[in-house]
mmCIF file of C-alpha atoms and ligand atoms in Angstrom:
data_model
loop_
_atom_site.group_PDB
_atom_site.id
_atom_site.type_symbol
_atom_site.label_atom_id
_atom_site.label_comp_id
_atom_site.label_asym_id
_atom_site.label_seq_id
_atom_site.Cartn_x
_atom_site.Cartn_y
_atom_site.Cartn_z
ATOM 1 C CA MET R 1405 -9.114 44.487 -44.192
ATOM 2 C CA GLU R 1406 -7.005 41.746 -42.979
ATOM 3 C CA HIS R 1407 -7.219 39.877 -40.313
ATOM 4 C CA LYS R 1408 -3.990 37.902 -38.891
ATOM 5 C CA THR R 1409 -5.349 34.977 -36.701
ATOM 6 C CA LYS R 1410 -3.802 34.879 -33.450
ATOM 7 C CA ARG R 1411 -3.898 31.482 -32.050
ATOM 8 C CA VAL R 1412 -4.788 31.342 -28.984
ATOM 9 C CA SER R 1413 -3.406 27.329 -27.923
ATOM 10 C CA LYS R 1414 -1.434 28.231 -24.760
ATOM 11 C CA GLY R 1415 -1.973 24.510 -22.621
ATOM 12 C CA LEU R 1416 -1.582 23.346 -19.243
ATOM 13 C CA LEU R 1417 1.217 22.331 -20.372
ATOM 14 C CA GLN R 1418 3.363 25.343 -21.592
ATOM 15 C CA SER R 1419 1.360 27.973 -18.409
ATOM 16 C CA ASP R 1420 2.885 27.257 -15.004
ATOM 17 C CA GLU R 1421 0.623 30.346 -14.410
ATOM 18 C CA LEU R 1422 -2.574 29.188 -16.108
ATOM 19 C CA HIS R 1423 -2.188 25.398 -13.668
ATOM 20 C CA GLN R 1424 -1.517 27.864 -10.836
ATOM 21 C CA TYR R 1425 -4.845 29.369 -10.832
ATOM 22 C CA ILE R 1426 -6.539 25.773 -11.723
ATOM 23 C CA LEU R 1427 -5.182 24.895 -8.402
ATOM 24 C CA GLU R 1428 -5.333 28.084 -6.409
ATOM 25 C CA THR R 1429 -9.170 28.374 -7.760
ATOM 26 C CA SER R 1430 -10.763 24.513 -8.122
ATOM 27 C CA VAL R 1431 -8.077 22.220 -6.673
ATOM 28 C CA TYR R 1432 -7.301 23.187 -2.980
ATOM 29 C CA PRO R 1433 -10.951 25.023 -1.804
ATOM 30 C CA ARG R 1434 -12.103 21.302 -2.691
ATOM 31 C CA GLU R 1435 -8.896 19.208 -1.052
ATOM 32 C CA PRO R 1436 -10.409 17.556 1.809
ATOM 33 C CA ALA R 1437 -8.727 18.366 4.798
ATOM 34 C CA PRO R 1438 -6.959 14.945 5.796
ATOM 35 C CA LEU R 1439 -5.543 15.257 1.993
ATOM 36 C CA LYS R 1440 -4.357 18.794 2.655
ATOM 37 C CA GLU R 1441 -2.840 17.261 5.533
ATOM 38 C CA LEU R 1442 -0.906 14.633 3.891
ATOM 39 C CA ARG R 1443 0.516 16.909 1.025
ATOM 40 C CA ASN R 1444 1.876 18.788 3.298
ATOM 41 C CA ALA R 1445 3.415 16.266 5.435
ATOM 42 C CA THR R 1446 5.024 15.406 2.488
ATOM 43 C CA ALA R 1447 6.170 18.046 0.813
ATOM 44 C CA SER R 1448 9.680 17.861 3.342
ATOM 45 C CA HIS R 1449 9.889 14.565 2.487
ATOM 46 C CA PRO R 1450 13.425 14.151 -0.039
ATOM 47 C CA ARG R 1451 11.390 12.034 -2.540
ATOM 48 C CA ALA R 1452 7.745 14.598 -1.994
ATOM 49 C CA GLY R 1453 7.670 15.169 -6.183
ATOM 50 C CA MET R 1454 6.221 11.634 -6.077
ATOM 51 C CA ALA R 1455 3.765 12.299 -4.782
ATOM 52 C CA THR R 1456 0.669 12.094 -7.049
ATOM 53 C CA ALA R 1457 -0.160 15.793 -8.389
ATOM 54 C CA PRO R 1458 -3.507 16.999 -6.747
ATOM 55 C CA ASP R 1459 -5.428 17.985 -9.561
ATOM 56 C CA ALA R 1460 -4.903 15.055 -11.482
ATOM 57 C CA GLY R 1461 -6.101 13.538 -7.829
ATOM 58 C CA GLN R 1462 -9.467 15.417 -8.030
ATOM 59 C CA LEU R 1463 -10.122 14.042 -11.396
ATOM 60 C CA MET R 1464 -9.942 10.443 -9.870
ATOM 61 C CA THR R 1465 -12.266 10.876 -7.062
ATOM 62 C CA MET R 1466 -14.263 11.816 -9.901
ATOM 63 C CA LEU R 1467 -13.541 9.019 -11.687
ATOM 64 C CA LEU R 1468 -13.788 6.778 -8.782
ATOM 65 C CA GLY R 1469 -16.945 8.171 -8.020
ATOM 66 C CA LEU R 1470 -18.515 7.683 -11.249
ATOM 67 C CA VAL R 1471 -18.212 4.065 -11.444
ATOM 68 C CA ASP R 1472 -19.304 3.445 -7.817
ATOM 69 C CA ALA R 1473 -15.784 2.375 -6.709
ATOM 70 C CA LYS R 1474 -16.117 -0.583 -3.933
ATOM 71 C CA LYS R 1475 -12.839 -2.757 -4.782
ATOM 72 C CA THR R 1476 -9.766 -0.981 -5.645
ATOM 73 C CA ILE R 1477 -6.530 -1.886 -6.680
ATOM 74 C CA GLU R 1478 -3.213 0.692 -6.231
ATOM 75 C CA VAL R 1479 0.387 -0.243 -7.225
ATOM 76 C CA GLY R 1480 2.755 2.245 -5.849
ATOM 77 C CA VAL R 1481 1.439 3.932 -2.679
ATOM 78 C CA PHE R 1482 4.959 6.059 -1.195
ATOM 79 C CA THR R 1483 3.309 8.235 1.879
ATOM 80 C CA GLY R 1484 -0.173 7.874 0.584
ATOM 81 C CA TYR R 1485 -2.401 10.411 -1.412
ATOM 82 C CA SER R 1486 -3.455 8.550 -3.994
ATOM 83 C CA LEU R 1487 -4.156 5.972 -1.978
ATOM 84 C CA LEU R 1488 -6.159 8.518 0.932
ATOM 85 C CA LEU R 1489 -8.152 10.035 -2.049
ATOM 86 C CA THR R 1490 -9.699 6.757 -3.149
ATOM 87 C CA ALA R 1491 -10.156 5.670 0.458
ATOM 88 C CA LEU R 1492 -12.041 8.933 1.133
ATOM 89 C CA ALA R 1493 -13.945 8.142 -2.186
ATOM 90 C CA ILE R 1494 -14.667 4.280 -1.681
ATOM 91 C CA PRO R 1495 -17.880 3.253 0.924
ATOM 92 C CA GLU R 1496 -17.465 2.517 4.128
ATOM 93 C CA ASP R 1497 -17.501 -1.221 3.082
ATOM 94 C CA GLY R 1498 -14.807 -0.470 0.376
ATOM 95 C CA LYS R 1499 -11.416 -2.360 -0.041
ATOM 96 C CA ILE R 1500 -8.578 -1.199 -1.472
ATOM 97 C CA VAL R 1501 -5.495 -3.846 -1.973
ATOM 98 C CA ALA R 1502 -2.543 -1.219 -1.740
ATOM 99 C CA ILE R 1503 1.228 -2.405 -2.376
ATOM 100 C CA ASP R 1504 4.215 -0.814 -2.155
ATOM 101 C CA VAL R 1505 7.941 -3.222 -2.256
ATOM 102 C CA ASP R 1506 8.854 -0.065 0.739
ATOM 103 C CA ARG R 1507 5.849 0.460 2.755
ATOM 104 C CA GLU R 1508 8.019 2.802 5.597
ATOM 105 C CA PRO R 1509 6.741 6.231 3.641
ATOM 106 C CA TYR R 1510 3.320 5.060 4.391
ATOM 107 C CA ASP R 1511 4.224 3.740 8.021
ATOM 108 C CA GLN R 1512 5.465 7.191 8.975
ATOM 109 C CA ILE R 1513 3.483 10.088 7.348
ATOM 110 C CA GLY R 1514 0.449 8.666 5.555
ATOM 111 C CA PHE R 1515 -0.772 6.124 7.878
ATOM 112 C CA PRO R 1516 -1.378 8.358 10.817
ATOM 113 C CA ILE R 1517 -3.471 10.636 9.085
ATOM 114 C CA ILE R 1518 -5.348 8.123 7.451
ATOM 115 C CA LYS R 1519 -5.911 7.031 10.387
ATOM 116 C CA LYS R 1520 -7.374 10.060 11.952
ATOM 117 C CA ALA R 1521 -9.522 10.427 8.726
ATOM 118 C CA GLY R 1522 -11.078 6.669 10.151
ATOM 119 C CA VAL R 1523 -10.127 4.979 6.470
ATOM 120 C CA GLU R 1524 -7.790 2.566 7.662
ATOM 121 C CA HIS R 1525 -10.180 -0.248 7.709
ATOM 122 C CA LYS R 1526 -10.271 -0.085 4.443
ATOM 123 C CA ILE R 1527 -6.750 -0.391 3.218
ATOM 124 C CA ASP R 1528 -4.843 -3.762 2.738
ATOM 125 C CA LEU R 1529 -1.130 -2.650 2.256
ATOM 126 C CA ILE R 1530 1.121 -5.493 1.137
ATOM 127 C CA GLU R 1531 5.151 -4.778 1.170
ATOM 128 C CA SER R 1532 5.904 -6.476 -2.443
ATOM 129 C CA GLU R 1533 6.857 -6.020 -5.640
ATOM 130 C CA ALA R 1534 3.408 -5.492 -7.207
ATOM 131 C CA LEU R 1535 3.652 -8.757 -10.381
ATOM 132 C CA PRO R 1536 3.745 -11.390 -8.023
ATOM 133 C CA VAL R 1537 1.368 -9.992 -5.977
ATOM 134 C CA LEU R 1538 -1.264 -9.394 -9.109
ATOM 135 C CA ASN R 1539 -0.039 -13.498 -10.304
ATOM 136 C CA LYS R 1540 -1.358 -14.389 -6.893
ATOM 137 C CA LEU R 1541 -4.520 -12.152 -6.738
ATOM 138 C CA LEU R 1542 -5.610 -13.957 -10.546
ATOM 139 C CA GLU R 1543 -5.256 -17.242 -8.748
ATOM 140 C CA GLN R 1544 -8.109 -16.702 -7.146
ATOM 141 C CA HIS R 1545 -10.645 -16.825 -9.742
ATOM 142 C CA GLU R 1546 -13.139 -15.194 -7.741
ATOM 143 C CA ASN R 1547 -10.863 -12.129 -8.154
ATOM 144 C CA GLU R 1548 -11.635 -12.009 -11.698
ATOM 145 C CA GLY R 1549 -13.476 -9.353 -12.993
ATOM 146 C CA SER R 1550 -14.497 -7.869 -9.684
ATOM 147 C CA PHE R 1551 -12.362 -4.476 -9.172
ATOM 148 C CA ASP R 1552 -13.417 -1.306 -10.080
ATOM 149 C CA PHE R 1553 -11.013 0.615 -10.102
ATOM 150 C CA ALA R 1554 -6.860 0.566 -10.237
ATOM 151 C CA PHE R 1555 -4.265 3.186 -10.019
ATOM 152 C CA VAL R 1556 -0.830 2.246 -11.156
ATOM 153 C CA ASP R 1557 1.883 4.889 -10.347
ATOM 154 C CA ALA R 1558 5.043 2.578 -9.628
ATOM 155 C CA ASP R 1559 7.640 0.861 -11.385
ATOM 156 C CA LYS R 1560 7.343 2.261 -15.165
ATOM 157 C CA VAL R 1561 9.199 -0.998 -16.597
ATOM 158 C CA ASN R 1562 6.122 -3.223 -15.575
ATOM 159 C CA TYR R 1563 3.152 -1.200 -16.857
ATOM 160 C CA TRP R 1564 2.523 -3.283 -19.899
ATOM 161 C CA ASN R 1565 2.465 -6.220 -17.429
ATOM 162 C CA TYR R 1566 0.142 -4.756 -15.233
ATOM 163 C CA HIS R 1567 -2.320 -3.371 -18.071
ATOM 164 C CA GLU R 1568 -2.633 -7.312 -18.612
ATOM 165 C CA ARG R 1569 -3.482 -8.575 -15.447
ATOM 166 C CA LEU R 1570 -5.429 -5.566 -14.555
ATOM 167 C CA MET R 1571 -7.900 -6.693 -17.792
ATOM 168 C CA LYS R 1572 -8.792 -9.244 -16.031
ATOM 169 C CA LEU R 1573 -8.833 -8.088 -12.404
ATOM 170 C CA LEU R 1574 -11.128 -5.506 -13.511
ATOM 171 C CA LYS R 1575 -15.451 -5.951 -14.099
ATOM 172 C CA VAL R 1576 -15.883 -4.478 -17.660
ATOM 173 C CA GLY R 1577 -16.677 -0.766 -17.396
ATOM 174 C CA GLY R 1578 -13.842 -0.491 -14.857
ATOM 175 C CA ILE R 1579 -11.423 1.866 -14.726
ATOM 176 C CA ALA R 1580 -7.240 1.976 -14.992
ATOM 177 C CA VAL R 1581 -5.594 5.274 -14.022
ATOM 178 C CA TYR R 1582 -1.257 4.908 -15.626
ATOM 179 C CA ASP R 1583 0.445 7.821 -14.107
ATOM 180 C CA ASN R 1584 3.841 9.551 -15.287
ATOM 181 C CA THR R 1585 2.784 8.710 -18.834
ATOM 182 C CA LEU R 1586 3.861 12.102 -19.810
ATOM 183 C CA TRP R 1587 6.915 11.191 -18.499
ATOM 184 C CA GLY R 1588 8.525 14.521 -17.714
ATOM 185 C CA GLY R 1589 7.020 15.983 -21.341
ATOM 186 C CA SER R 1590 10.100 14.017 -22.363
ATOM 187 C CA VAL R 1591 7.994 11.850 -24.475
ATOM 188 C CA ALA R 1592 7.646 14.504 -27.646
ATOM 189 C CA MET R 1593 11.687 15.650 -27.016
ATOM 190 C CA PRO R 1594 14.370 14.502 -29.412
ATOM 191 C CA ILE R 1595 16.149 12.008 -26.875
ATOM 192 C CA GLU R 1596 19.571 13.860 -27.687
ATOM 193 C CA SER R 1597 18.072 16.579 -25.164
ATOM 194 C CA THR R 1598 16.570 14.297 -23.058
ATOM 195 C CA PRO R 1599 18.768 14.019 -19.872
ATOM 196 C CA GLU R 1600 19.856 10.722 -19.489
ATOM 197 C CA TYR R 1601 18.749 9.821 -16.316
ATOM 198 C CA MET R 1602 15.289 10.019 -18.275
ATOM 199 C CA LYS R 1603 15.961 7.751 -21.056
ATOM 200 C CA PRO R 1604 15.028 4.725 -19.698
ATOM 201 C CA GLY R 1605 11.535 6.172 -18.219
ATOM 202 C CA ARG R 1606 11.019 8.073 -21.603
ATOM 203 C CA GLN R 1607 11.636 4.629 -23.498
ATOM 204 C CA TYR R 1608 8.802 2.475 -21.675
ATOM 205 C CA THR R 1609 6.743 5.775 -21.819
ATOM 206 C CA ILE R 1610 6.422 6.194 -25.485
ATOM 207 C CA GLU R 1611 5.934 2.247 -25.513
ATOM 208 C CA LEU R 1612 3.636 1.852 -23.390
ATOM 209 C CA ASN R 1613 1.390 5.078 -24.883
ATOM 210 C CA LYS R 1614 1.589 2.908 -28.314
ATOM 211 C CA LEU R 1615 0.404 0.044 -26.808
ATOM 212 C CA LEU R 1616 -2.532 1.527 -24.955
ATOM 213 C CA ALA R 1617 -3.741 3.613 -27.991
ATOM 214 C CA ALA R 1618 -4.317 0.334 -29.769
ATOM 215 C CA ASP R 1619 -5.649 -1.954 -27.462
ATOM 216 C CA SER R 1620 -9.036 -2.423 -28.574
ATOM 217 C CA ARG R 1621 -9.919 -4.193 -25.176
ATOM 218 C CA VAL R 1622 -9.914 -0.431 -23.828
ATOM 219 C CA GLN R 1623 -10.979 2.956 -23.886
ATOM 220 C CA ILE R 1624 -8.249 5.665 -23.162
ATOM 221 C CA SER R 1625 -7.852 9.346 -22.128
ATOM 222 C CA HIS R 1626 -4.930 10.776 -22.223
ATOM 223 C CA ALA R 1627 -4.763 14.112 -20.065
ATOM 224 C CA SER R 1628 -1.899 16.134 -19.382
ATOM 225 C CA LEU R 1629 -2.806 16.631 -15.589
ATOM 226 C CA GLY R 1630 0.211 16.043 -13.207
ATOM 227 C CA ASP R 1631 3.038 14.191 -15.678
ATOM 228 C CA GLY R 1632 0.569 12.730 -17.834
ATOM 229 C CA ILE R 1633 -2.393 10.076 -16.576
ATOM 230 C CA THR R 1634 -3.701 7.885 -18.631
ATOM 231 C CA ILE R 1635 -6.991 6.419 -18.074
ATOM 232 C CA CYS R 1636 -8.309 3.443 -19.482
ATOM 233 C CA LYS R 1637 -11.864 1.660 -19.485
ATOM 234 C CA ARG R 1638 -11.960 -2.029 -20.173
ATOM 235 C CA LEU R 1639 -14.760 -2.190 -22.791
ATOM 236 C CA TYR R 1640 -14.990 -6.301 -22.945
HETATM 237 N N1 SAH U 1961 0.928 7.005 -5.336
HETATM 238 C C1 SAH U 1961 2.070 7.474 -5.192
HETATM 239 C C2 SAH U 1961 2.873 7.788 -5.077
HETATM 240 C C3 SAH U 1961 3.455 6.183 -5.734
HETATM 241 S S1 SAH U 1961 5.553 6.600 -6.036
HETATM 242 C C4 SAH U 1961 1.167 8.889 -4.224
HETATM 243 O O1 SAH U 1961 0.382 8.997 -4.143
HETATM 244 O O2 SAH U 1961 2.493 9.822 -3.476
HETATM 245 C C5 SAH U 1961 6.043 4.558 -6.547
HETATM 246 C C6 SAH U 1961 5.729 4.173 -4.962
HETATM 247 O O3 SAH U 1961 6.443 2.766 -5.818
HETATM 248 C C7 SAH U 1961 7.047 4.559 -4.415
HETATM 249 O O4 SAH U 1961 6.693 4.140 -3.643
HETATM 250 C C8 SAH U 1961 8.155 2.892 -4.939
HETATM 251 O O5 SAH U 1961 8.610 2.283 -3.469
HETATM 252 C C9 SAH U 1961 6.777 1.677 -5.096
HETATM 253 N N2 SAH U 1961 7.765 1.152 -5.865
HETATM 254 C C10 SAH U 1961 8.816 1.366 -6.854
HETATM 255 N N3 SAH U 1961 8.685 -0.215 -7.660
HETATM 256 C C11 SAH U 1961 7.941 -1.032 -7.125
HETATM 257 C C12 SAH U 1961 7.685 -2.564 -7.597
HETATM 258 N N4 SAH U 1961 8.272 -2.846 -7.893
HETATM 259 N N5 SAH U 1961 6.519 -2.826 -6.916
HETATM 260 C C13 SAH U 1961 5.389 -2.337 -6.320
HETATM 261 N N6 SAH U 1961 5.537 -0.105 -5.904
HETATM 262 C C14 SAH U 1961 7.233 -0.233 -6.134
HETATM 263 CA CA1 CA U 1962 3.273 9.180 -10.133
#
């Protein structure tokens, strides 16, 4: 008798039901109350879609714990979901250098919740373009190789510039996580079927993904959580 093998290849990216299942079964029941509050408070913001996906956030919390992160960098704060999960994961005397060109969403939505959670003393929020701040950090030699973890979630055109600087700022063994590395799935779409507004980001992301894949300084894992996150561990 001939057996037809049915290919079971439905992955997270192809099934909303499966994604919902993961969120409801494994993510939401474990999401700390302040993060839940911040996620809900952000939901009504017109740009709520920019906030870090809670399932990606759960993995970041795991990574922060695995490297015993104490000193971290965050590029792109918005209302502060990823910032708060980082602040909750690091010890009392941990520090986050958090950078955003616009601190208003953080001040209005994130800060009151973060203060109530009792972790605002771990955050040094700098309102600026990120690149000059990273350059300034590098001017002080004691910062070299001193950070345990970095999360990059801002202007995509500069990701490689951030990566070059993070390869000096992170410890060997430290981790950088890059967000939106699937760019709405457009990285695998023909350019003709890509909406106009997504084209520049698609191009930057395709280039970044190739560069990261070829970078021997890091071990990588490209995970299809949220809009895609690429986890890089500095090897030397
Ligand atoms: N990590 C956040 C989402 C960040 S959204 C969360 O979990 O909610 C991207 C943020 O990057 C926006 O708040 C935007 O103001 C900021 N941004 C854009 N360009 C930037 C730049 N050049 N330097 C620093 N921040 C920038
Ligand atoms: Ca993002």
